[in-house]
PDB file of C-alpha atoms in Angstrom:
ATOM      1  CA  MET B 166      41.476   2.607 -83.373  1.00  0.00           C
ATOM      2  CA  GLU B 167      41.179  -1.399 -84.705  1.00  0.00           C
ATOM      3  CA  GLU B 168      39.831  -1.338 -87.972  1.00  0.00           C
ATOM      4  CA  LEU B 169      36.869  -3.507 -88.068  1.00  0.00           C
ATOM      5  CA  LYS B 170      34.361  -5.069 -90.583  1.00  0.00           C
ATOM      6  CA  HIS B 171      30.970  -3.353 -90.964  1.00  0.00           C
ATOM      7  CA  GLU B 172      28.908  -6.508 -89.816  1.00  0.00           C
ATOM      8  CA  ARG B 173      26.362  -6.923 -87.449  1.00  0.00           C
ATOM      9  CA  PRO B 174      28.025  -9.371 -84.980  1.00  0.00           C
ATOM     10  CA  ALA B 175      26.180 -12.211 -83.187  1.00  0.00           C
ATOM     11  CA  GLU B 176      25.526 -10.113 -79.723  1.00  0.00           C
ATOM     12  CA  ALA B 177      23.405  -7.815 -82.123  1.00  0.00           C
ATOM     13  CA  GLU B 178      22.151 -10.522 -84.078  1.00  0.00           C
ATOM     14  CA  GLN B 179      20.133 -11.694 -80.733  1.00  0.00           C
ATOM     15  CA  PHE B 180      18.126  -9.112 -80.853  1.00  0.00           C
ATOM     16  CA  ASN B 181      17.205  -8.983 -84.610  1.00  0.00           C
ATOM     17  CA  THR B 182      16.222 -12.339 -84.538  1.00  0.00           C
ATOM     18  CA  GLY B 183      14.142 -12.298 -81.241  1.00  0.00           C
ATOM     19  CA  HIS B 184      12.687  -8.843 -81.967  1.00  0.00           C
ATOM     20  CA  GLN B 185       9.337  -9.250 -81.229  1.00  0.00           C
ATOM     21  CA  GLU B 186       9.858 -10.782 -77.767  1.00  0.00           C
ATOM     22  CA  TYR B 187      12.505  -8.716 -76.850  1.00  0.00           C
ATOM     23  CA  ALA B 188      10.100  -5.550 -77.757  1.00  0.00           C
ATOM     24  CA  ARG B 189       7.597  -6.969 -75.898  1.00  0.00           C
ATOM     25  CA  PHE B 190       9.513  -7.537 -72.722  1.00  0.00           C
ATOM     26  CA  ILE B 191      11.379  -4.108 -72.449  1.00  0.00           C
ATOM     27  CA  GLU B 192       8.015  -2.740 -73.132  1.00  0.00           C
ATOM     28  CA  THR B 193       6.891  -3.169 -69.400  1.00  0.00           C
ATOM     29  CA  ASP B 194      10.407  -4.347 -67.721  1.00  0.00           C
ATOM     30  CA  PRO B 195      10.498  -2.588 -64.059  1.00  0.00           C
ATOM     31  CA  ILE B 196      14.251  -2.457 -64.339  1.00  0.00           C
ATOM     32  CA  ARG B 197      14.320  -0.792 -67.623  1.00  0.00           C
ATOM     33  CA  ASN B 198      11.252   1.888 -67.258  1.00  0.00           C
ATOM     34  CA  TYR B 199      11.798   2.582 -63.138  1.00  0.00           C
ATOM     35  CA  LEU B 200      15.540   2.142 -63.008  1.00  0.00           C
ATOM     36  CA  HIS B 201      17.448   2.471 -66.091  1.00  0.00           C
ATOM     37  CA  TYR B 202      15.434   5.658 -67.861  1.00  0.00           C
ATOM     38  CA  PRO B 203      14.731   7.579 -64.892  1.00  0.00           C
ATOM     39  CA  GLU B 204      18.432   7.477 -63.947  1.00  0.00           C
ATOM     40  CA  VAL B 205      19.357   8.717 -67.576  1.00  0.00           C
ATOM     41  CA  ILE B 206      17.047  10.986 -67.317  1.00  0.00           C
ATOM     42  CA  ARG B 207      18.047  12.814 -64.054  1.00  0.00           C
ATOM     43  CA  ALA B 208      21.821  12.756 -65.648  1.00  0.00           C
ATOM     44  CA  LEU B 209      20.687  14.457 -68.330  1.00  0.00           C
ATOM     45  CA  GLY B 210      19.176  17.410 -66.620  1.00  0.00           C
ATOM     46  CA  GLU B 211      18.303  19.943 -68.801  1.00  0.00           C
ATOM     47  CA  GLY B 212      19.913  18.277 -71.126  1.00  0.00           C
ATOM     48  CA  THR B 213      16.086  16.625 -72.039  1.00  0.00           C
ATOM     49  CA  LYS B 214      15.223  19.697 -73.833  1.00  0.00           C
ATOM     50  CA  GLY B 215      18.192  19.864 -76.552  1.00  0.00           C
ATOM     51  CA  LYS B 216      19.011  17.677 -78.851  1.00  0.00           C
ATOM     52  CA  LEU B 217      20.074  13.990 -78.404  1.00  0.00           C
ATOM     53  CA  LEU B 218      21.641  11.153 -80.268  1.00  0.00           C
ATOM     54  CA  ASP B 219      20.734   7.360 -78.825  1.00  0.00           C
ATOM     55  CA  ILE B 220      23.201   4.928 -79.527  1.00  0.00           C
ATOM     56  CA  GLY B 221      21.112   1.411 -79.968  1.00  0.00           C
ATOM     57  CA  CYS B 222      17.686   3.180 -79.806  1.00  0.00           C
ATOM     58  CA  GLY B 223      15.835  -0.555 -80.043  1.00  0.00           C
ATOM     59  CA  ASP B 224      12.058   0.449 -80.896  1.00  0.00           C
ATOM     60  CA  GLY B 225      12.705   3.462 -79.996  1.00  0.00           C
ATOM     61  CA  LEU B 226      10.856   3.324 -76.352  1.00  0.00           C
ATOM     62  CA  PHE B 227      12.937   5.428 -74.189  1.00  0.00           C
ATOM     63  CA  ASP B 228      13.070   8.065 -76.871  1.00  0.00           C
ATOM     64  CA  ARG B 229       8.985   7.777 -77.019  1.00  0.00           C
ATOM     65  CA  LYS B 230       9.387   8.676 -73.342  1.00  0.00           C
ATOM     66  CA  LEU B 231      11.714  12.029 -73.911  1.00  0.00           C
ATOM     67  CA  ALA B 232      10.349  12.968 -76.926  1.00  0.00           C
ATOM     68  CA  GLU B 233       6.277  13.092 -75.192  1.00  0.00           C
ATOM     69  CA  GLY B 234       7.658  14.235 -71.659  1.00  0.00           C
ATOM     70  CA  TYR B 235      10.175  16.340 -72.456  1.00  0.00           C
ATOM     71  CA  GLY B 236       9.926  17.509 -75.727  1.00  0.00           C
ATOM     72  CA  THR B 237      14.155  16.224 -76.329  1.00  0.00           C
ATOM     73  CA  GLN B 238      15.029  16.246 -80.353  1.00  0.00           C
ATOM     74  CA  ILE B 239      16.156  13.156 -80.995  1.00  0.00           C
ATOM     75  CA  VAL B 240      18.152  11.151 -83.375  1.00  0.00           C
ATOM     76  CA  GLY B 241      18.314   7.211 -82.960  1.00  0.00           C
ATOM     77  CA  TYR B 242      20.482   4.606 -84.804  1.00  0.00           C
ATOM     78  CA  ASP B 243      20.569   0.473 -83.794  1.00  0.00           C
ATOM     79  CA  ILE B 244      21.914  -2.024 -85.592  1.00  0.00           C
ATOM     80  CA  SER B 245      18.871  -4.452 -85.879  1.00  0.00           C
ATOM     81  CA  PRO B 246      17.107  -3.717 -89.112  1.00  0.00           C
ATOM     82  CA  ASN B 247      13.896  -4.975 -87.645  1.00  0.00           C
ATOM     83  CA  LEU B 248      13.763  -2.624 -84.530  1.00  0.00           C
ATOM     84  CA  VAL B 249      14.347   0.239 -86.090  1.00  0.00           C
ATOM     85  CA  GLU B 250      11.522  -0.699 -88.711  1.00  0.00           C
ATOM     86  CA  LYS B 251       9.424  -1.175 -85.514  1.00  0.00           C
ATOM     87  CA  ALA B 252      10.417   2.194 -84.116  1.00  0.00           C
ATOM     88  CA  THR B 253       9.656   3.884 -87.433  1.00  0.00           C
ATOM     89  CA  ARG B 254       6.281   2.507 -87.827  1.00  0.00           C
ATOM     90  CA  LEU B 255       5.777   3.981 -84.090  1.00  0.00           C
ATOM     91  CA  GLU B 256       6.821   7.165 -85.069  1.00  0.00           C
ATOM     92  CA  ALA B 257       4.919   7.154 -88.228  1.00  0.00           C
ATOM     93  CA  GLU B 258       1.384   6.373 -86.587  1.00  0.00           C
ATOM     94  CA  LYS B 259       2.481   9.206 -83.930  1.00  0.00           C
ATOM     95  CA  PRO B 260       4.890  11.588 -85.384  1.00  0.00           C
ATOM     96  CA  GLN B 261       7.514  13.390 -82.587  1.00  0.00           C
ATOM     97  CA  GLY B 262      10.144  14.389 -84.470  1.00  0.00           C
ATOM     98  CA  ILE B 263      12.253  11.733 -83.913  1.00  0.00           C
ATOM     99  CA  GLU B 264      14.476   9.915 -86.495  1.00  0.00           C
ATOM    100  CA  TYR B 265      15.008   6.559 -87.335  1.00  0.00           C
ATOM    101  CA  ARG B 266      18.653   5.239 -88.727  1.00  0.00           C
ATOM    102  CA  THR B 267      19.933   1.509 -88.842  1.00  0.00           C
ATOM    103  CA  ALA B 268      23.530   1.705 -88.603  1.00  0.00           C
ATOM    104  CA  ASP B 269      26.102   0.588 -85.839  1.00  0.00           C
ATOM    105  CA  PRO B 270      28.846   2.895 -84.223  1.00  0.00           C
ATOM    106  CA  LEU B 271      31.150   2.169 -87.088  1.00  0.00           C
ATOM    107  CA  THR B 272      29.149   3.026 -90.078  1.00  0.00           C
ATOM    108  CA  PHE B 273      26.940   5.704 -88.129  1.00  0.00           C
ATOM    109  CA  GLN B 274      27.321   9.270 -90.016  1.00  0.00           C
ATOM    110  CA  SER B 275      25.817  12.356 -89.627  1.00  0.00           C
ATOM    111  CA  ASP B 276      26.028  16.068 -90.158  1.00  0.00           C
ATOM    112  CA  GLU B 277      23.675  16.894 -87.507  1.00  0.00           C
ATOM    113  CA  GLN B 278      25.488  17.775 -84.074  1.00  0.00           C
ATOM    114  CA  PHE B 279      24.452  17.218 -80.566  1.00  0.00           C
ATOM    115  CA  ASP B 280      24.057  18.300 -76.998  1.00  0.00           C
ATOM    116  CA  ASN B 281      23.974  14.571 -75.695  1.00  0.00           C
ATOM    117  CA  ALA B 282      24.214  10.978 -75.929  1.00  0.00           C
ATOM    118  CA  VAL B 283      23.079   8.030 -74.650  1.00  0.00           C
ATOM    119  CA  SER B 284      23.162   4.571 -74.650  1.00  0.00           C
ATOM    120  CA  VAL B 285      20.813   2.209 -72.872  1.00  0.00           C
ATOM    121  CA  MET B 286      22.540  -1.490 -72.142  1.00  0.00           C
ATOM    122  CA  VAL B 287      23.968  -1.540 -75.343  1.00  0.00           C
ATOM    123  CA  MET B 288      27.884  -1.110 -74.917  1.00  0.00           C
ATOM    124  CA  PRO B 289      28.313  -4.524 -73.404  1.00  0.00           C
ATOM    125  CA  TYR B 290      27.242  -6.576 -76.391  1.00  0.00           C
ATOM    126  CA  ALA B 291      29.833  -5.136 -78.174  1.00  0.00           C
ATOM    127  CA  PRO B 292      31.607  -8.581 -79.650  1.00  0.00           C
ATOM    128  CA  SER B 293      35.175  -6.953 -78.350  1.00  0.00           C
ATOM    129  CA  GLU B 294      37.169  -4.318 -77.002  1.00  0.00           C
ATOM    130  CA  ALA B 295      37.950  -2.894 -79.897  1.00  0.00           C
ATOM    131  CA  TYR B 296      34.416  -2.654 -80.748  1.00  0.00           C
ATOM    132  CA  LEU B 297      33.303  -0.853 -77.330  1.00  0.00           C
ATOM    133  CA  SER B 298      35.895   2.083 -78.394  1.00  0.00           C
ATOM    134  CA  ASN B 299      33.957   2.725 -81.421  1.00  0.00           C
ATOM    135  CA  PHE B 300      30.554   3.047 -78.957  1.00  0.00           C
ATOM    136  CA  PHE B 301      32.605   5.897 -77.385  1.00  0.00           C
ATOM    137  CA  ALA B 302      34.154   7.182 -80.888  1.00  0.00           C
ATOM    138  CA  SER B 303      30.590   7.397 -82.079  1.00  0.00           C
ATOM    139  CA  ALA B 304      29.378   9.521 -79.267  1.00  0.00           C
ATOM    140  CA  TYR B 305      32.449  12.029 -79.159  1.00  0.00           C
ATOM    141  CA  LYS B 306      32.405  12.762 -82.876  1.00  0.00           C
ATOM    142  CA  HIS B 307      28.812  13.621 -82.896  1.00  0.00           C
ATOM    143  CA  LEU B 308      29.097  16.266 -79.424  1.00  0.00           C
ATOM    144  CA  PRO B 309      31.139  19.301 -80.799  1.00  0.00           C
ATOM    145  CA  ASN B 310      30.853  21.297 -77.849  1.00  0.00           C
ATOM    146  CA  GLY B 311      31.737  18.819 -74.740  1.00  0.00           C
ATOM    147  CA  GLY B 312      28.135  16.987 -74.339  1.00  0.00           C
ATOM    148  CA  LYS B 313      27.215  13.764 -72.244  1.00  0.00           C
ATOM    149  CA  PHE B 314      27.602  10.750 -73.407  1.00  0.00           C
ATOM    150  CA  ILE B 315      25.524   8.863 -70.485  1.00  0.00           C
ATOM    151  CA  SER B 316      25.620   4.980 -70.787  1.00  0.00           C
ATOM    152  CA  VAL B 317      23.842   2.303 -68.671  1.00  0.00           C
ATOM    153  CA  ILE B 318      25.686  -1.083 -68.564  1.00  0.00           C
ATOM    154  CA  PHE B 319      26.188  -4.149 -66.814  1.00  0.00           C
ATOM    155  CA  ASN B 320      27.938  -4.020 -63.644  1.00  0.00           C
ATOM    156  CA  PRO B 321      31.609  -4.569 -63.967  1.00  0.00           C
ATOM    157  CA  ASP B 322      31.372  -5.855 -60.132  1.00  0.00           C
ATOM    158  CA  PHE B 323      28.577  -7.995 -60.306  1.00  0.00           C
ATOM    159  CA  ASN B 324      28.832 -11.369 -58.854  1.00  0.00           C
ATOM    160  CA  ASP B 325      25.331 -12.401 -58.102  1.00  0.00           C
ATOM    161  CA  PHE B 326      25.379 -15.301 -60.629  1.00  0.00           C
ATOM    162  CA  ASN B 327      22.610 -18.697 -60.570  1.00  0.00           C
ATOM    163  CA  GLU B 328      20.324 -16.733 -58.496  1.00  0.00           C
ATOM    164  CA  VAL B 329      17.292 -14.683 -59.422  1.00  0.00           C
ATOM    165  CA  VAL B 330      18.291 -10.998 -59.370  1.00  0.00           C
ATOM    166  CA  ALA B 331      14.900  -8.932 -59.919  1.00  0.00           C
ATOM    167  CA  ASN B 332      13.574 -10.185 -63.065  1.00  0.00           C
ATOM    168  CA  ARG B 333      16.794 -11.367 -64.527  1.00  0.00           C
ATOM    169  CA  PHE B 334      19.012 -14.713 -64.250  1.00  0.00           C
ATOM    170  CA  PHE B 335      22.335 -14.603 -64.967  1.00  0.00           C
ATOM    171  CA  ARG B 336      24.986 -17.690 -65.610  1.00  0.00           C
ATOM    172  CA  LYS B 337      28.741 -17.340 -66.575  1.00  0.00           C
ATOM    173  CA  GLY B 338      29.678 -18.530 -70.007  1.00  0.00           C
ATOM    174  CA  ASP B 339      33.062 -18.564 -71.584  1.00  0.00           C
ATOM    175  CA  GLY B 340      35.719 -15.560 -70.736  1.00  0.00           C
ATOM    176  CA  ASN B 341      33.792 -12.689 -70.538  1.00  0.00           C
ATOM    177  CA  LYS B 342      30.340 -13.877 -71.423  1.00  0.00           C
ATOM    178  CA  ILE B 343      27.631 -13.807 -69.458  1.00  0.00           C
ATOM    179  CA  LYS B 344      24.137 -15.604 -70.045  1.00  0.00           C
ATOM    180  CA  PHE B 345      21.285 -14.391 -68.612  1.00  0.00           C
ATOM    181  CA  ASP B 346      17.119 -14.873 -68.830  1.00  0.00           C
ATOM    182  CA  PHE B 347      14.493 -11.953 -68.748  1.00  0.00           C
ATOM    183  CA  LEU B 348      12.019 -13.430 -66.457  1.00  0.00           C
ATOM    184  CA  ASP B 349       8.187 -12.415 -65.937  1.00  0.00           C
ATOM    185  CA  PRO B 350       7.909 -10.660 -62.526  1.00  0.00           C
ATOM    186  CA  GLU B 351       4.768 -12.231 -61.867  1.00  0.00           C
ATOM    187  CA  ASN B 352       6.039 -16.014 -62.087  1.00  0.00           C
ATOM    188  CA  ASN B 353       9.696 -16.024 -63.161  1.00  0.00           C
ATOM    189  CA  ALA B 354       9.086 -17.654 -66.424  1.00  0.00           C
ATOM    190  CA  VAL B 355      11.629 -17.066 -69.170  1.00  0.00           C
ATOM    191  CA  LYS B 356      10.573 -14.661 -71.504  1.00  0.00           C
ATOM    192  CA  PHE B 357      13.728 -13.993 -73.460  1.00  0.00           C
ATOM    193  CA  SER B 358      17.211 -15.173 -73.238  1.00  0.00           C
ATOM    194  CA  ALA B 359      20.342 -13.368 -74.639  1.00  0.00           C
ATOM    195  CA  GLU B 360      24.269 -13.452 -74.158  1.00  0.00           C
ATOM    196  CA  LEU B 361      26.394 -10.223 -73.256  1.00  0.00           C
ATOM    197  CA  ALA B 362      30.101  -9.108 -71.794  1.00  0.00           C
ATOM    198  CA  GLN B 363      31.518  -8.221 -68.499  1.00  0.00           C
ATOM    199  CA  PHE B 364      34.277  -5.704 -69.799  1.00  0.00           C
ATOM    200  CA  SER B 365      35.974  -4.417 -66.352  1.00  0.00           C
ATOM    201  CA  ARG B 366      35.574  -0.669 -65.559  1.00  0.00           C
ATOM    202  CA  GLU B 367      39.503  -0.639 -66.920  1.00  0.00           C
ATOM    203  CA  THR B 368      38.191  -1.475 -70.204  1.00  0.00           C
ATOM    204  CA  TYR B 369      35.182   0.803 -70.481  1.00  0.00           C
ATOM    205  CA  GLU B 370      37.478   3.614 -69.054  1.00  0.00           C
ATOM    206  CA  SER B 371      40.238   2.605 -71.589  1.00  0.00           C
ATOM    207  CA  SER B 372      37.385   2.393 -74.539  1.00  0.00           C
ATOM    208  CA  ALA B 373      36.491   6.071 -73.472  1.00  0.00           C
ATOM    209  CA  ARG B 374      39.608   7.562 -73.924  1.00  0.00           C
ATOM    210  CA  ALA B 375      40.076   5.924 -76.770  1.00  0.00           C
ATOM    211  CA  GLY B 376      37.222   7.307 -78.325  1.00  0.00           C
ATOM    212  CA  GLY B 377      38.139  10.866 -77.265  1.00  0.00           C
ATOM    213  CA  PHE B 378      36.748  11.362 -73.757  1.00  0.00           C
ATOM    214  CA  THR B 379      38.848  12.736 -70.815  1.00  0.00           C
ATOM    215  CA  LYS B 380      36.284  12.437 -68.095  1.00  0.00           C
ATOM    216  CA  ILE B 381      34.869  10.003 -66.889  1.00  0.00           C
ATOM    217  CA  GLU B 382      32.569   9.738 -63.427  1.00  0.00           C
ATOM    218  CA  TRP B 383      30.567   6.404 -62.637  1.00  0.00           C
ATOM    219  CA  ARG B 384      27.227   6.296 -60.769  1.00  0.00           C
ATOM    220  CA  THR B 385      25.090   4.485 -59.362  1.00  0.00           C
ATOM    221  CA  LEU B 386      21.923   3.401 -60.532  1.00  0.00           C
ATOM    222  CA  THR B 387      18.854   4.544 -58.159  1.00  0.00           C
ATOM    223  CA  PRO B 388      15.200   3.584 -58.977  1.00  0.00           C
ATOM    224  CA  ASN B 389      12.812   6.056 -59.238  1.00  0.00           C
ATOM    225  CA  ASP B 390       9.843   6.350 -56.374  1.00  0.00           C
ATOM    226  CA  GLU B 391       7.205   4.145 -58.696  1.00  0.00           C
ATOM    227  CA  GLY B 392      10.282   1.458 -58.885  1.00  0.00           C
ATOM    228  CA  VAL B 393      10.740   1.058 -55.191  1.00  0.00           C
TER     229      VAL B 393
END
């Protein structure tokens, strides 16, 4: 894989700078809580009882849900120091055995081995295809026994731009960049704005193979009963 610089890309910096607004939104976001998280839990299956690596853990919201609901043993890392600081503080206030680190797929190192790895809406913020491959490589090298790497991404086939979709509003930017707003579900007021990359299916698959994975499966997300 291409040698990359160990620095925080602009795609990640937007969440470090706006960490308070972002964390407040995600905490009650119906898409994240009733669609993304339940689908990952379904995909993990019995893996919720094992040791998990959370790549791009943010402020640890999903980790706390897993630890409290399933007793999952978790190590999470994120590129945002501000989000990791909040996750660490919340863990100290209510200890659940979760370990957090400030790192990215280029720098994370651990002697621990994990049963599975997850990444929820993190890879679309990779600044390049080369960087994307390192997400997969970081997971693969810490899954010695062939565990799953489950990742929620921005749909490569999404095309509903310039209209409200659930509580998001997406606009095309330059190249494969997508600008979007997180909206208040009650009144569509903009709560946080960001930019991500819409990588193709082929790019994700080639990056996964470059990172070491050979079996790739796509799933359509389904909301849980509360989400419906």
